[in-house]
Amino acid sequence: MFATYIMLIVLVSFVIAALFLYLSGKENEDFIKFWAVSWLFYSCALVCLLSAHSDVSFYFMEIKKLFDMCSVLCVLFGIYKFYRVKIPGYWFRFSIYLAVWLFVAVFLDLDSLSVSLPIFLFDILMTVNLCGVIIRYGEETVPEKVLYCLFFLVWGAIKACLTIYETGNLDNLNVYIGEILYTNLLNVSMFIIYFRKVKRDVDTTKERFKLIIENAMDAIFYFTFKPAPSFLYITPSIENITGYSPQKFYSDPKSFLSMADKDSFEMINNVFFSGPDKTFPTSEVFKVTTKSGDEIWVEMNVSVIKEENQVVAVEGIIRDITQMKETQDALRTSKRSRDLMLSYISHELKTPITSILGYATALKDGDMDSEEKRHAIDIISQKSLVLERMILDLFQLSQLETQQYSFTYMQMSAAEMAADMHDHIVPELRESGMPYKILIEDEYIKDIDVIVDPVRINQVVTNLVINAIKYTRDKNKITIKCTADKKGENLIISVADKGRGIPEKDIEHVFDRFFKSSDVEKTGKQGSGLGLALSKEIVEAHGGEITVKSKYGKGSIFTLSIPTYVEEY
């Protein structure tokens, strides 16, 4: 009767070992493999027990002890691997020594106690060490650790006591029933430990996933069509993108429609609200209006979820790509500007080079008298100077835009800078023969300082004065004024003329590179179209601003403002 019962237990143990082996294949965890091998050894030990009972054989009992020892050893190694702790090498050596002792004892036909006592000590040490690993490295709560240790200590004590008991009681199987039942209870406990670990791992993964999702810059959503179209989940990052909290979308799924621009309305409506039959995977870029009223660009990637070949939901990502779109637009604008600049450069260089080549060829052919030669040389010299200035302006402008241009900043009084500016522009004005007025309002600028590169500021003012001279009608006065604003926060320099003025449609383009007003081109006035662009870059490098006011037919006023310097105490 008992033998039959034990045989059933053996079969159950083999099934449990097979289950552990199956789990080890699925999970690829070493601790499950050790536990599987442990139950295989235990099953073999029970087979040896039945064989020993049938034959009352001393040898079968010694083999049973060896299998029991290996079973306990594998349980310990499984616990080490379970807590990801390196298995100490001394356990392997200790086990080998004990196995060798068993073979020696059998070979020399020593008494049973000589064999059983070392195994008794081995079982006790193994169990205590196993409990120590659980206490030291376990992630469970204290009550759980205590419970696990109690189970293993009782199991180890039973195994050790049975080792001694077996020395003279081979024919009584009743005593093994309790040990077998307890061992299977322990087996259930090991399954519980395993599933608790799986649950902890799943919970940890869920927490990490939740942390990643909720801190992602992109908004991730899950939208279901049953029982009614609605958002089941949308990450909090949607508020960073649209300004609306997830609750807004949960309570009113169609609110997303009201944010989209009219060009994308139909697409969004088809994806979310026209029914699952019209839903399709898509990747779209469109504009939405945020809660604050700003327009931003978003990219939405949508994939469909099917059950039984029917679309039941969609999931996707909404990403703010405003900065990327602005960068792309800036790159396109830059490419257009570069192409336009190359076109302008070729056009602007063509005229002086044609003149230089024409006159140089005529001089080479020798078909000119002395007066014509002097005139040709003057033309070549003038055109060369135009080319030189254009190339220099292009070089400086390029350096400014790539922040490779060097400035020699210095602190100086506004009055000193105004006097320096006066000395630089007077020769140009006198040479032009135009009436002019230079107004320096000392009472406003005497107590303020500026941080400037005086050479570059004089370059800007001189360029404005030259333009004023170029486009002012005869006998009309040019006025240069240097003052400060009411709060003394900015030094103001203005150059006013009463020339032709600038057509209203051209005012916004006057600081663009190579821009020339169509009205100016009709007059035949020479210029590279780079001077004002260069002036703007220089003033902005000083933290200032240059502006223009003009009325066509009555003149223009160019004004540059430079921040004043205030010492902090």
Coordinates of C-alpha atoms in Angstrom, one line a residue:
M1 CA 0.0 0.0 0.0
F2 CA 2.7 2.4 1.1
A3 CA 4.9 1.3 -1.8
T4 CA 2.2 2.1 -4.2
Y5 CA 1.7 5.5 -2.6
I6 CA 5.4 6.3 -2.9
M7 CA 5.4 5.2 -6.5
L8 CA 2.6 7.7 -7.2
I9 CA 4.7 10.3 -5.4
V10 CA 7.7 9.4 -7.6
L11 CA 5.6 9.9 -10.7
V12 CA 4.3 13.3 -9.4
S13 CA 7.9 14.3 -8.7
F14 CA 9.0 13.5 -12.2
V15 CA 6.0 15.5 -13.5
I16 CA 7.1 18.5 -11.3
A17 CA 10.7 18.2 -12.5
A18 CA 9.4 18.2 -16.1
L19 CA 7.3 21.3 -15.4
F20 CA 10.4 23.0 -14.0
L21 CA 12.4 22.0 -17.0
Y22 CA 9.6 23.4 -19.3
L23 CA 9.6 26.7 -17.3
S24 CA 13.4 26.9 -17.6
G25 CA 13.1 26.5 -21.4
K26 CA 10.5 29.3 -21.5
E27 CA 12.1 31.7 -19.1
N28 CA 15.8 30.8 -19.7
E29 CA 16.5 31.2 -16.0
D30 CA 19.3 29.1 -14.3
F31 CA 17.6 28.8 -11.0
I32 CA 14.6 27.0 -12.6
K33 CA 17.0 24.5 -14.2
F34 CA 18.7 23.8 -10.8
W35 CA 15.3 23.3 -9.2
A36 CA 14.2 20.9 -12.0
V37 CA 17.4 18.9 -11.6
S38 CA 16.8 18.9 -7.8
W39 CA 13.4 17.2 -8.3
L40 CA 14.8 14.7 -10.7
F41 CA 17.4 13.7 -8.1
Y42 CA 14.7 13.5 -5.5
S43 CA 12.6 11.3 -7.7
C44 CA 15.6 9.0 -8.3
A45 CA 16.1 8.9 -4.5
L46 CA 12.5 7.7 -4.0
V47 CA 13.1 5.0 -6.6
C48 CA 16.2 3.9 -4.7
L49 CA 14.1 3.9 -1.5
L50 CA 11.6 1.5 -3.1
S51 CA 14.3 -0.7 -4.4
A52 CA 16.1 -0.8 -1.1
H53 CA 12.8 -1.7 0.6
S54 CA 12.2 -4.5 -1.8
D55 CA 15.7 -6.0 -1.6
V56 CA 16.6 -4.6 1.8
S57 CA 19.8 -3.6 0.1
F58 CA 22.5 -1.4 1.8
Y59 CA 23.8 -0.3 -1.6
F60 CA 20.5 1.2 -2.8
M61 CA 20.2 3.2 0.5
E62 CA 23.7 4.6 -0.1
I63 CA 22.8 5.6 -3.7
K64 CA 19.6 7.2 -2.2
K65 CA 21.8 9.2 0.1
L66 CA 23.9 10.4 -2.8
F67 CA 20.8 11.4 -4.8
D68 CA 19.4 13.2 -1.7
M69 CA 22.6 15.1 -1.2
C70 CA 22.6 16.2 -4.9
S71 CA 18.9 17.2 -4.6
V72 CA 19.6 19.4 -1.5
L73 CA 22.7 20.8 -3.3
C74 CA 20.6 21.8 -6.4
V75 CA 18.0 23.5 -4.2
L76 CA 20.8 25.6 -2.7
F77 CA 22.3 26.4 -6.1
G78 CA 18.9 27.4 -7.4
I79 CA 18.5 29.8 -4.4
Y80 CA 21.9 31.3 -5.2
K81 CA 20.9 31.8 -8.9
F82 CA 17.4 33.0 -7.9
Y83 CA 18.9 36.0 -6.0
R84 CA 21.6 36.4 -8.7
V85 CA 24.5 35.5 -6.3
K86 CA 27.6 33.7 -7.4
I87 CA 27.8 30.1 -6.2
P88 CA 30.8 29.7 -3.9
G89 CA 33.3 27.1 -5.2
Y90 CA 33.7 25.4 -1.9
W91 CA 30.3 23.8 -2.1
F92 CA 31.4 21.9 -5.3
R93 CA 34.5 20.7 -3.5
F94 CA 32.7 19.8 -0.4
S95 CA 30.1 17.8 -2.4
I96 CA 32.8 15.9 -4.4
Y97 CA 34.7 15.0 -1.1
L98 CA 31.5 13.7 0.4
A99 CA 30.6 11.7 -2.7
V100 CA 34.1 10.2 -2.7
W101 CA 33.7 9.3 1.0
L102 CA 30.4 7.5 0.2
F103 CA 32.2 5.4 -2.5
V104 CA 35.0 4.6 -0.1
A105 CA 32.6 3.7 2.7
V106 CA 30.7 1.3 0.4
F107 CA 33.9 -0.1 -1.0
L108 CA 35.4 -0.8 2.5
D109 CA 32.0 -1.9 3.8
L110 CA 32.0 0.6 6.7
D111 CA 29.1 0.8 9.1
S112 CA 26.0 2.8 8.2
L113 CA 26.7 5.5 10.8
S114 CA 30.1 6.3 9.3
V115 CA 28.3 7.1 6.0
S116 CA 25.2 8.8 7.5
L117 CA 26.9 11.2 9.9
P118 CA 28.8 13.3 7.3
I119 CA 25.6 13.5 5.2
F120 CA 23.7 14.6 8.3
L121 CA 26.2 17.4 8.9
F122 CA 26.1 18.2 5.2
D123 CA 22.2 18.6 5.2
I124 CA 22.3 20.8 8.3
L125 CA 25.0 23.1 6.8
M126 CA 23.3 23.3 3.5
T127 CA 19.9 24.2 5.0
V128 CA 21.5 26.9 7.3
N129 CA 23.4 28.4 4.4
L130 CA 20.3 28.4 2.2
C131 CA 18.4 30.3 4.9
G132 CA 21.3 32.7 5.2
V133 CA 21.2 33.5 1.4
I134 CA 17.4 34.2 1.7
I135 CA 17.9 36.5 4.7
R136 CA 20.9 38.4 3.2
Y137 CA 19.9 38.7 -0.5
G138 CA 16.2 38.3 -0.5
E139 CA 13.9 41.1 -1.8
E140 CA 10.9 39.8 0.1
T141 CA 9.4 41.3 3.2
V142 CA 10.6 40.3 6.6
P143 CA 7.6 38.0 7.3
E144 CA 8.0 36.3 3.9
K145 CA 11.7 35.7 4.6
V146 CA 10.9 34.3 8.1
L147 CA 8.3 32.0 6.6
Y148 CA 10.6 30.7 3.8
C149 CA 13.4 30.1 6.2
L150 CA 11.1 28.2 8.6
F151 CA 10.0 25.9 5.7
F152 CA 13.6 25.2 4.6
L153 CA 14.9 24.7 8.2
V154 CA 12.1 22.1 9.0
W155 CA 12.8 20.4 5.6
G156 CA 16.5 20.3 6.3
A157 CA 16.0 19.0 9.8
I158 CA 13.7 16.2 8.5
K159 CA 16.2 15.2 5.8
A160 CA 19.1 15.2 8.3
C161 CA 17.2 13.1 10.9
L162 CA 16.1 10.6 8.3
T163 CA 19.7 10.1 7.3
I164 CA 20.5 8.9 10.8
Y165 CA 17.2 7.0 11.1
E166 CA 17.9 5.0 7.9
T167 CA 21.0 3.3 9.4
G168 CA 18.9 0.5 10.9
N169 CA 15.4 0.9 9.7
L170 CA 15.2 -0.1 6.0
D171 CA 11.9 -2.0 6.2
N172 CA 9.7 0.8 7.6
L173 CA 8.4 3.1 4.9
N174 CA 5.8 4.8 7.2
V175 CA 8.3 7.3 8.5
Y176 CA 9.0 8.5 5.0
I177 CA 5.4 9.5 4.3
G178 CA 5.6 12.7 6.4
E179 CA 8.9 13.6 4.8
I180 CA 7.5 13.1 1.3
L181 CA 4.4 15.1 2.0
Y182 CA 6.4 18.0 3.5
T183 CA 8.9 17.9 0.6
N184 CA 6.0 18.3 -1.8
L185 CA 4.6 21.1 0.3
L186 CA 8.1 22.7 0.0
N187 CA 7.8 22.2 -3.7
V188 CA 4.6 24.2 -3.7
S189 CA 6.4 26.9 -1.7
M190 CA 9.1 27.1 -4.3
F191 CA 6.5 27.6 -7.0
I192 CA 5.0 30.3 -4.8
I193 CA 8.5 31.9 -4.5
Y194 CA 8.9 31.7 -8.3
F195 CA 5.4 33.3 -9.1
R196 CA 6.0 36.0 -6.5
K197 CA 9.2 36.8 -8.3
V198 CA 7.4 36.9 -11.6
K199 CA 4.8 39.2 -10.2
R200 CA 7.5 41.5 -8.7
D201 CA 9.3 41.6 -12.1
V202 CA 6.0 42.4 -13.9
D203 CA 5.2 45.1 -11.4
T204 CA 8.7 46.6 -11.7
T205 CA 8.4 46.5 -15.5
K206 CA 5.0 48.1 -15.4
E207 CA 6.4 50.9 -13.1
R208 CA 9.3 51.5 -15.4
F209 CA 7.1 51.5 -18.5
K210 CA 4.7 53.9 -16.8
L211 CA 7.6 56.2 -15.8
I212 CA 9.0 56.2 -19.4
I213 CA 5.5 56.7 -20.9
E214 CA 4.5 59.5 -18.5
N215 CA 7.8 61.3 -18.9
A216 CA 8.0 60.9 -22.7
M217 CA 8.0 64.1 -24.8
D218 CA 5.7 62.5 -27.3
A219 CA 2.0 61.9 -26.5
I220 CA 1.0 58.2 -26.7
F221 CA -2.7 57.3 -27.0
Y222 CA -5.1 54.4 -27.2
F223 CA -8.4 55.1 -28.9
T224 CA -11.2 52.5 -28.9
F225 CA -14.3 52.3 -31.1
K226 CA -16.4 50.1 -28.7
P227 CA -18.8 50.6 -27.1
A228 CA -18.3 54.3 -28.2
P229 CA -15.4 56.1 -29.8
S230 CA -13.2 57.4 -26.9
F231 CA -9.7 57.7 -25.6
L232 CA -8.9 54.8 -23.2
Y233 CA -5.5 56.2 -22.5
I234 CA -3.4 59.3 -23.4
T235 CA -0.1 60.2 -21.7
P236 CA 0.2 63.4 -19.6
S237 CA 2.7 64.8 -22.2
I238 CA -0.3 65.8 -24.3
E239 CA -0.7 68.8 -22.0
N240 CA 2.9 69.9 -22.9
I241 CA 2.0 69.7 -26.6
T242 CA -1.6 71.1 -26.7
G243 CA -2.0 72.8 -23.3
Y244 CA -5.0 70.5 -22.6
S245 CA -4.9 67.9 -19.9
P246 CA -5.7 64.2 -20.7
Q247 CA -9.0 64.6 -18.9
K248 CA -10.1 67.0 -21.6
F249 CA -9.7 64.2 -24.2
Y250 CA -11.3 61.6 -22.0
S251 CA -14.4 63.7 -21.5
D252 CA -14.6 65.1 -25.0
P253 CA -12.8 62.9 -27.6
K254 CA -13.9 65.2 -30.4
S255 CA -11.9 68.1 -28.9
F256 CA -9.0 67.0 -30.9
L257 CA -11.0 67.8 -34.1
S258 CA -11.6 71.4 -33.0
M259 CA -7.8 71.9 -32.5
A260 CA -6.8 70.7 -36.0
D261 CA -6.6 73.0 -39.0
K262 CA -9.3 72.7 -41.7
D263 CA -6.9 70.9 -44.1
S264 CA -6.5 68.0 -41.7
F265 CA -10.0 67.9 -40.4
E266 CA -11.3 65.2 -42.8
M267 CA -8.2 63.0 -42.1
I268 CA -8.6 63.1 -38.3
N269 CA -12.3 62.6 -38.6
N270 CA -11.8 59.4 -40.7
V271 CA -9.2 58.0 -38.3
F272 CA -11.2 58.5 -35.1
F273 CA -14.8 59.2 -35.8
S274 CA -16.0 57.8 -39.1
G275 CA -16.1 54.3 -37.8
P276 CA -13.6 51.4 -37.8
D277 CA -14.3 50.6 -41.5
K278 CA -12.8 53.9 -42.6
T279 CA -9.9 53.8 -40.2
F280 CA -6.5 53.1 -41.6
P281 CA -2.8 53.2 -40.5
T282 CA -1.4 56.6 -41.3
S283 CA 1.4 59.1 -40.7
E284 CA 0.4 62.7 -41.1
V285 CA 1.8 66.2 -40.4
F286 CA -0.6 69.0 -39.7
K287 CA -1.2 72.1 -37.6
V288 CA -3.1 72.3 -34.4
T289 CA -4.1 75.3 -32.3
T290 CA -3.0 75.0 -28.6
K291 CA -5.0 76.2 -25.6
S292 CA -3.0 79.4 -25.6
G293 CA -3.9 80.1 -29.2
D294 CA -0.5 79.3 -30.7
E295 CA -0.3 77.3 -33.9
I296 CA 2.1 74.3 -33.8
W297 CA 3.1 71.6 -36.2
V298 CA 2.5 68.0 -35.0
E299 CA 3.2 64.6 -36.5
M300 CA 0.7 61.8 -35.8
N301 CA 1.5 58.1 -36.4
V302 CA -1.4 55.8 -36.2
S303 CA -1.6 52.0 -36.3
V304 CA -4.8 49.9 -36.1
I305 CA -5.6 47.1 -33.7
K306 CA -7.7 44.2 -34.9
E307 CA -9.7 41.4 -33.2
E308 CA -11.1 38.6 -35.4
N309 CA -10.1 40.6 -38.5
Q310 CA -12.1 43.6 -37.3
V311 CA -10.6 47.0 -36.4
V312 CA -11.5 47.6 -32.7
A313 CA -9.1 50.4 -31.8
V314 CA -6.2 52.6 -32.9
E315 CA -3.0 53.5 -31.1
G316 CA -0.4 56.0 -32.0
I317 CA 2.0 58.8 -31.1
I318 CA 1.5 62.6 -31.4
R319 CA 4.8 64.5 -31.6
D320 CA 5.4 68.2 -31.6
I321 CA 7.6 68.9 -34.6
T322 CA 7.3 72.7 -34.7
Q323 CA 11.0 73.3 -34.1
M324 CA 11.9 70.7 -36.8
K325 CA 9.5 72.4 -39.3
E326 CA 10.9 75.8 -38.5
T327 CA 14.4 74.4 -39.0
Q328 CA 13.4 72.9 -42.4
D329 CA 11.8 76.1 -43.4
A330 CA 14.9 78.0 -42.4
L331 CA 17.0 75.6 -44.4
R332 CA 14.8 76.1 -47.5
T333 CA 14.9 79.8 -47.0
S334 CA 18.7 79.6 -46.6
K335 CA 19.0 77.6 -49.8
R336 CA 16.8 80.1 -51.7
S337 CA 18.8 83.0 -50.3
R338 CA 22.1 81.3 -51.3
D339 CA 20.8 80.7 -54.8
L340 CA 19.5 84.2 -55.0
M341 CA 22.9 85.5 -53.7
L342 CA 24.8 83.6 -56.3
S343 CA 22.5 85.0 -58.9
Y344 CA 23.0 88.6 -57.6
I345 CA 26.8 88.1 -57.3
S346 CA 27.1 86.9 -60.9
H347 CA 24.9 89.8 -62.0
E348 CA 26.7 92.5 -59.9
L349 CA 30.2 91.2 -60.9
K350 CA 29.3 91.0 -64.6
T351 CA 28.9 94.8 -65.2
P352 CA 32.2 96.0 -63.8
I353 CA 34.1 93.0 -65.2
T354 CA 32.6 93.6 -68.6
S355 CA 33.7 97.3 -68.4
I356 CA 37.2 96.4 -67.2
L357 CA 37.7 93.7 -69.9
G358 CA 36.4 96.1 -72.6
Y359 CA 38.7 98.9 -71.8
A360 CA 41.6 96.6 -71.1
T361 CA 41.2 95.1 -74.6
A362 CA 41.0 98.5 -76.2
L363 CA 44.2 99.6 -74.4
K364 CA 45.9 96.4 -75.5
D365 CA 44.9 97.0 -79.2
G366 CA 46.4 100.5 -79.0
D367 CA 43.5 102.2 -80.9
M368 CA 43.2 105.1 -78.3
D369 CA 44.7 108.5 -78.1
S370 CA 46.2 109.7 -74.8
E371 CA 42.9 111.3 -73.6
E372 CA 40.9 108.1 -74.3
K373 CA 43.6 106.1 -72.5
R374 CA 43.4 108.3 -69.4
H375 CA 39.6 107.9 -69.5
A376 CA 39.9 104.1 -69.9
I377 CA 42.3 103.8 -67.0
D378 CA 40.0 105.9 -64.8
I379 CA 37.1 103.6 -65.7
I380 CA 39.2 100.5 -65.0
S381 CA 40.3 102.0 -61.6
Q382 CA 36.7 102.9 -60.6
K383 CA 35.3 99.5 -61.6
S384 CA 38.1 97.7 -59.7
L385 CA 37.3 99.7 -56.6
V386 CA 33.6 98.7 -57.0
L387 CA 34.7 95.1 -57.2
E388 CA 37.1 95.4 -54.3
R389 CA 34.4 97.0 -52.1
M390 CA 31.8 94.3 -53.1
I391 CA 34.2 91.5 -52.3
L392 CA 35.1 93.1 -49.0
D393 CA 31.5 93.6 -48.1
L394 CA 30.7 90.0 -49.0
F395 CA 33.6 88.7 -46.9
Q396 CA 32.6 90.8 -43.9
L397 CA 29.0 89.9 -44.2
S398 CA 29.9 86.2 -44.4
Q399 CA 32.1 86.5 -41.3
L400 CA 29.4 88.3 -39.4
E401 CA 26.7 85.7 -40.2
T402 CA 29.0 82.8 -39.2
Q403 CA 30.2 84.7 -36.0
Q404 CA 33.8 84.6 -37.2
Y405 CA 34.1 88.4 -37.5
S406 CA 36.2 90.0 -34.7
F407 CA 35.2 93.2 -32.9
T408 CA 37.4 95.4 -30.8
Y409 CA 35.0 96.5 -28.2
M410 CA 35.9 99.3 -25.8
Q411 CA 34.1 101.4 -23.2
M412 CA 33.9 105.0 -24.2
S413 CA 31.7 108.0 -23.4
A414 CA 28.9 108.7 -25.9
A415 CA 30.3 112.2 -26.3
E416 CA 33.7 110.9 -27.3
M417 CA 32.1 108.5 -29.8
A418 CA 30.0 111.3 -31.3
A419 CA 33.1 113.4 -31.7
D420 CA 34.9 110.5 -33.4
M421 CA 31.9 109.9 -35.7
H422 CA 31.8 113.6 -36.6
D423 CA 35.5 113.5 -37.7
H424 CA 34.8 110.5 -39.9
I425 CA 31.8 111.8 -41.8
V426 CA 32.6 115.4 -42.3
P427 CA 35.2 114.7 -45.1
E428 CA 32.5 112.7 -47.1
L429 CA 30.0 115.5 -46.6
R430 CA 32.3 118.3 -47.6
E431 CA 33.5 116.4 -50.7
S432 CA 29.9 115.9 -51.8
G433 CA 29.2 119.6 -51.8
M434 CA 25.8 118.8 -50.2
P435 CA 24.4 121.1 -47.5
Y436 CA 24.5 119.2 -44.2
K437 CA 23.8 119.6 -40.5
I438 CA 25.4 117.5 -37.7
L439 CA 23.5 117.8 -34.4
I440 CA 25.1 116.4 -31.3
E441 CA 22.9 116.8 -28.2
D442 CA 25.6 117.0 -25.6
E443 CA 23.1 117.6 -22.7
Y444 CA 21.6 114.1 -23.3
I445 CA 24.7 112.1 -24.0
K446 CA 27.3 113.7 -21.7
D447 CA 26.8 111.3 -18.8
I448 CA 26.4 108.0 -20.6
D449 CA 28.9 105.4 -21.8
V450 CA 28.7 102.7 -24.5
I451 CA 30.5 99.5 -25.2
V452 CA 31.3 99.6 -28.9
D453 CA 33.8 99.0 -31.7
P454 CA 34.1 102.6 -32.8
V455 CA 35.6 101.6 -36.2
R456 CA 32.6 99.4 -37.1
I457 CA 30.0 102.0 -35.8
N458 CA 31.7 104.7 -37.9
Q459 CA 31.6 102.2 -40.9
V460 CA 27.8 102.0 -40.4
V461 CA 27.2 105.7 -40.1
T462 CA 29.5 106.5 -43.0
N463 CA 27.6 104.0 -45.2
L464 CA 24.3 105.7 -44.3
V465 CA 25.8 109.1 -45.1
I466 CA 27.1 107.9 -48.4
N467 CA 23.7 106.5 -49.3
A468 CA 22.1 109.8 -48.3
I469 CA 24.5 111.7 -50.5
K470 CA 23.8 109.4 -53.4
Y471 CA 20.1 109.6 -53.3
T472 CA 19.5 113.2 -52.1
R473 CA 18.5 115.9 -54.6
D474 CA 20.8 118.8 -55.1
K475 CA 20.7 121.6 -52.5
N476 CA 18.6 119.4 -50.1
K477 CA 20.1 119.2 -46.6
I478 CA 21.4 116.0 -45.0
T479 CA 20.9 115.9 -41.2
I480 CA 22.9 113.7 -38.8
K481 CA 21.8 113.6 -35.2
C482 CA 23.3 112.0 -32.1
T483 CA 21.2 111.9 -28.9
A484 CA 19.8 109.5 -26.3
D485 CA 16.3 108.2 -25.5
K486 CA 14.4 109.7 -22.6
K487 CA 15.5 107.1 -20.1
G488 CA 19.2 107.2 -21.3
E489 CA 19.1 103.4 -22.1
N490 CA 20.1 103.8 -25.7
L491 CA 22.3 106.0 -27.8
I492 CA 20.4 107.1 -30.9
I493 CA 22.1 108.1 -34.2
S494 CA 20.0 109.1 -37.2
V495 CA 20.8 110.0 -40.8
A496 CA 18.0 111.9 -42.5
D497 CA 17.8 113.0 -46.1
K498 CA 15.2 114.7 -48.4
G499 CA 15.9 112.5 -51.4
R500 CA 13.7 110.3 -53.5
G501 CA 12.6 108.1 -50.5
I502 CA 11.8 104.4 -50.7
P503 CA 8.6 102.9 -52.1
E504 CA 6.5 101.5 -49.3
K505 CA 6.6 97.9 -50.8
D506 CA 10.4 98.0 -50.7
I507 CA 10.9 99.2 -47.1
E508 CA 10.8 95.7 -45.5
H509 CA 13.5 94.5 -47.9
V510 CA 16.0 97.3 -47.6
F511 CA 18.3 95.3 -45.2
D512 CA 18.3 92.2 -47.4
R513 CA 21.4 91.3 -49.1
F514 CA 21.7 92.5 -52.7
F515 CA 18.3 94.2 -52.6
K516 CA 17.9 97.2 -54.8
S517 CA 14.7 99.1 -55.1
S518 CA 13.2 99.1 -58.5
D519 CA 13.0 102.9 -58.3
V520 CA 16.8 103.1 -57.6
E521 CA 17.6 100.8 -60.5
K522 CA 15.7 103.2 -62.8
T523 CA 18.0 106.1 -61.7
G524 CA 21.1 104.1 -62.6
K525 CA 22.7 104.8 -59.2
Q526 CA 25.5 102.3 -58.5
G527 CA 25.6 100.1 -55.4
S528 CA 26.2 96.5 -54.4
G529 CA 23.1 96.1 -52.3
L530 CA 25.3 94.9 -49.4
G531 CA 25.9 98.0 -47.4
L532 CA 22.7 98.1 -45.4
A533 CA 22.7 94.3 -44.8
L534 CA 26.3 94.6 -43.4
S535 CA 25.2 97.6 -41.3
K536 CA 22.4 95.7 -39.8
E537 CA 24.7 92.8 -38.9
I538 CA 27.2 95.1 -37.2
V539 CA 24.5 97.0 -35.2
E540 CA 22.9 93.8 -34.0
A541 CA 26.3 92.4 -33.0
H542 CA 26.4 95.4 -30.6
G543 CA 23.0 94.4 -29.2
G544 CA 21.4 97.3 -31.0
E545 CA 18.8 97.9 -33.8
I546 CA 18.7 99.7 -37.1
T547 CA 15.4 100.9 -38.6
V548 CA 14.2 103.0 -41.4
K549 CA 11.2 105.4 -42.0
S550 CA 10.6 106.7 -45.5
K551 CA 8.0 108.5 -47.5
Y552 CA 8.3 108.1 -51.2
G553 CA 9.2 111.4 -52.9
K554 CA 10.1 113.2 -49.6
G555 CA 13.1 111.3 -48.1
S556 CA 14.2 108.8 -45.6
I557 CA 15.5 108.5 -42.0
F558 CA 17.7 105.7 -40.9
T559 CA 18.1 105.3 -37.2
L560 CA 20.4 103.1 -35.2
S561 CA 20.2 102.6 -31.4
I562 CA 23.0 101.1 -29.3
P563 CA 22.4 100.1 -25.6
T564 CA 24.2 102.3 -23.1
Y565 CA 26.5 100.8 -20.4
V566 CA 25.6 101.0 -16.8
E567 CA 28.0 99.8 -14.1
E568 CA 26.6 97.4 -11.6
Y569 CA 27.6 98.0 -8.0

